[in-house]
Short mmCIF file of C-alpha atoms in Angstrom, two decimals:
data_model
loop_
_atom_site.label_atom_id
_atom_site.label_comp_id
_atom_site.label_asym_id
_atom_site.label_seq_id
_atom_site.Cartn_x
_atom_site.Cartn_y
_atom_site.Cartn_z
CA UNK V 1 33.14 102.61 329.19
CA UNK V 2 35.83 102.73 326.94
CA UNK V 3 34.87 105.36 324.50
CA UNK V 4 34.17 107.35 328.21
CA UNK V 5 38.06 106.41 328.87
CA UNK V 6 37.04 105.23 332.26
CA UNK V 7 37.11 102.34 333.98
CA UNK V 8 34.67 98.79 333.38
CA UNK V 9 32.33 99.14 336.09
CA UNK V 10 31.90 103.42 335.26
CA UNK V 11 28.80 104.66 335.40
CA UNK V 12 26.23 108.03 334.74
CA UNK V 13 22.36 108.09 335.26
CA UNK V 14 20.81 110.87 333.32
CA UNK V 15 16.90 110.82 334.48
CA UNK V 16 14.74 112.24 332.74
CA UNK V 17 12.50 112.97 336.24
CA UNK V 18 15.01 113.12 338.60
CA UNK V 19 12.23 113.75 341.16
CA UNK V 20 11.20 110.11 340.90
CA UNK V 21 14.87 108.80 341.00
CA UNK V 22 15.14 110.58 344.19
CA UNK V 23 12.03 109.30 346.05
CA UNK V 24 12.88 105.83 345.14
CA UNK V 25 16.70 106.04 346.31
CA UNK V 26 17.32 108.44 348.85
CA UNK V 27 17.80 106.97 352.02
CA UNK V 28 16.48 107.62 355.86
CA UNK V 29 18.35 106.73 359.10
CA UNK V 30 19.88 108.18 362.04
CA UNK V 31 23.61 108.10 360.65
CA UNK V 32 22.52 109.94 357.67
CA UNK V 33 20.60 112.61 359.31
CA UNK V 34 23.83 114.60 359.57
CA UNK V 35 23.64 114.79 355.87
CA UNK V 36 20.65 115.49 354.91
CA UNK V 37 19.95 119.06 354.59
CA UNK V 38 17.61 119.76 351.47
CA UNK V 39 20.64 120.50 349.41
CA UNK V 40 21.27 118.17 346.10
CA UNK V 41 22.73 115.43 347.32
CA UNK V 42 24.42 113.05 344.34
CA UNK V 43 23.46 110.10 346.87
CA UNK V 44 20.10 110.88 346.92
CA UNK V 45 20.18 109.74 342.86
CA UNK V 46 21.26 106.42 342.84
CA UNK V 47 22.04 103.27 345.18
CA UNK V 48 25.23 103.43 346.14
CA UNK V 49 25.56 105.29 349.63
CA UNK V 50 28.49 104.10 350.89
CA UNK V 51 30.00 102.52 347.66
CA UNK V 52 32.45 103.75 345.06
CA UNK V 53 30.40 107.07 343.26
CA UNK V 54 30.60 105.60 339.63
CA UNK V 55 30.14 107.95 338.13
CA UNK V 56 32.74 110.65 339.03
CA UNK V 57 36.08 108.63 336.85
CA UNK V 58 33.55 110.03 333.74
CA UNK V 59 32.94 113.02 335.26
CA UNK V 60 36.70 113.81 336.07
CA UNK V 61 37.44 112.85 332.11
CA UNK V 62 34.62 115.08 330.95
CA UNK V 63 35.43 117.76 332.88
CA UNK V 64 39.06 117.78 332.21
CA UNK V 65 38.85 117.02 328.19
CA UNK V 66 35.11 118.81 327.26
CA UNK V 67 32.68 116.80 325.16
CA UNK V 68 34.44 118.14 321.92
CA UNK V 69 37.77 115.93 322.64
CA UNK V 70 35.06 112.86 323.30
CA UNK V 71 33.53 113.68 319.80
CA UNK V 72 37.01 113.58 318.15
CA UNK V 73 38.36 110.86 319.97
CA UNK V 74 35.26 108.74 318.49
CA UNK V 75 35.05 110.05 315.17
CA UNK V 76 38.78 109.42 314.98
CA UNK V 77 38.50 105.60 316.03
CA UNK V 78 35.79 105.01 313.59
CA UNK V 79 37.31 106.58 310.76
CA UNK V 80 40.69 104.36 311.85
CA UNK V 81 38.10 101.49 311.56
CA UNK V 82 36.20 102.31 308.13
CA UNK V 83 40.04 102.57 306.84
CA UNK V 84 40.69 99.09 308.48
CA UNK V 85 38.03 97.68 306.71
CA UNK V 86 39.11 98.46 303.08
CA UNK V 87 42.31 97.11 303.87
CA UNK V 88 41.18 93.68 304.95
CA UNK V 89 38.82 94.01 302.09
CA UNK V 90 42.09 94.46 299.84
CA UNK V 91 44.25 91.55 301.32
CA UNK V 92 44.26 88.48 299.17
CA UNK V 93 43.81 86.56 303.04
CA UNK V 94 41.57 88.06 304.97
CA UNK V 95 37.75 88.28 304.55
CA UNK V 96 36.03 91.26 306.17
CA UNK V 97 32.82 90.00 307.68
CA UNK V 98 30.74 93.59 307.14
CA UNK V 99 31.69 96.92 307.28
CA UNK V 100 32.11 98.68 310.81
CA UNK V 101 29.19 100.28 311.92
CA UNK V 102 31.25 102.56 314.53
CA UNK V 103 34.93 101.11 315.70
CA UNK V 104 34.73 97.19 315.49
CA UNK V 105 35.87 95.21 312.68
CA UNK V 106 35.31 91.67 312.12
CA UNK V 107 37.41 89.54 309.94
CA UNK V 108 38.73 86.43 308.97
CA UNK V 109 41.68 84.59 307.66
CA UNK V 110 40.96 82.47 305.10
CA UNK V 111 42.15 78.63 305.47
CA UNK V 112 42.58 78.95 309.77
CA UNK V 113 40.96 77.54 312.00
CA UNK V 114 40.88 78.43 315.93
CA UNK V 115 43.73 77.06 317.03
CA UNK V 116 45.69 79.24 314.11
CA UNK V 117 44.26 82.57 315.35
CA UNK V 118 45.29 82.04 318.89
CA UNK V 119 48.80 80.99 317.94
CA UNK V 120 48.98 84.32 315.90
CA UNK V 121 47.62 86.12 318.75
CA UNK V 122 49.82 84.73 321.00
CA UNK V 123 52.73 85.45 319.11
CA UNK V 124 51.67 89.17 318.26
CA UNK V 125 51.28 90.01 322.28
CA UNK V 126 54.41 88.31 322.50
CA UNK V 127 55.85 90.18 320.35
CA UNK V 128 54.82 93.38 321.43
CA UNK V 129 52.69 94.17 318.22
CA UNK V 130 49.57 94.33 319.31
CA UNK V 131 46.75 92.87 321.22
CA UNK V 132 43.95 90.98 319.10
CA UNK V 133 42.20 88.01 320.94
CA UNK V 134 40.32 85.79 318.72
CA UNK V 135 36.63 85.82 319.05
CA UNK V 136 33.48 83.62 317.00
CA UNK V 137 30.54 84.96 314.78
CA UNK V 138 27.88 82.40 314.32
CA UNK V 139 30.23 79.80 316.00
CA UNK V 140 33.11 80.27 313.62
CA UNK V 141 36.73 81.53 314.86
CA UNK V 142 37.19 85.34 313.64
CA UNK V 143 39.51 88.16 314.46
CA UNK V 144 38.20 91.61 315.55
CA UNK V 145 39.66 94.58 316.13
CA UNK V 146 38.21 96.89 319.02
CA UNK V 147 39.16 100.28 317.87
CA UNK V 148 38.48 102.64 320.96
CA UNK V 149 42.21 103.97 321.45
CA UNK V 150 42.10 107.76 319.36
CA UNK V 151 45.88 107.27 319.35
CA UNK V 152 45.50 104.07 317.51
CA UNK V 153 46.95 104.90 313.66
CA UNK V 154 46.49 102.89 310.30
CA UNK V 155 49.89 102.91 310.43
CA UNK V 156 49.44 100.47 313.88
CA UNK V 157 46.71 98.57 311.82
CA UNK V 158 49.12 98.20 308.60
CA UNK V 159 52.04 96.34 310.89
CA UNK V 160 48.97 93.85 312.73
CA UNK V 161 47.64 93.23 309.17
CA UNK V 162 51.25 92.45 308.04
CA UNK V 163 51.87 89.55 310.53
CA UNK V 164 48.79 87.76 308.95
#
């Protein structure tokens, strides 16, 4: 959802036989008759009915943007990570865990334990720096950066990096 820029609970079914997706949720009673009149019906697709339609938050940001802005907005976040990486790589602290495989990077810093990387997360929210929560890998305390913002810069990455 958040490369999609859209809310947690967002949602889009792409079937590959819609046909079947319609027999199994379209829905029969004497309220609904009203709406049923062999048209596509976007209800007819999925369970919902009366709920939220999921879907349309991504379908409002894809129409409005075009799936080249997506593409850029991702490629730019994982090139922001890949340059993240070789910076922790580079700092005498920190110990990159493996490289980013699309826009998360794992690290540590060396000598802390847990209670170290939530002070310093504290602190940096606190401060107005940033927002890094501390998270484990194989039960250890790490730090990870979740890369999804396309505004996010190195230059961001450079002052977060600094405080450590």
């Amino acid at each position: 959802h958040k490369w999609l820029f859209a809310p947690f609970d967002a949602c889009a079914l792409i079937y590959r036989n819609p046909e079947i997706a319609r027999a199994a949720h379209t829905q029969h009673a004497g309220y609904l008759e009203a709406l049923e009149s062999g048209e596509w019906n976007p209800s007819d697709y999925a369970i919902h009915l009366t709920r939220r339609v999921r879907g349309l938050p991504f379908w409002f940001s894809l129409a409005a943007h075009g799936t080249k802005k997506y593409a850029e907005a991702m490629d730019k976040t994982m090139e922001v990570a890949r340059e993240s990486a070789k910076l922790i790589s580079e700092h005498p602290n920190l110990e990159l865990l493996m490289q980013p495989e699309l826009s998360i990077v794992a690290f540590t810093r060396k000598g802390w334990e847990a209670s170290d990387y939530k002070k310093w997360s504290d602190k940096l929210l606190n401060d107005q720096i940033g927002f890094v929560t501390p998270s484990t890998h194989e039960g250890k305390p790490i730090l990870r950066f979740a890369i999804v913002n396309p505004w996010t810069s190195l230059t961001d990455i450079k002052v977060i990096l600094a405080t450590l």
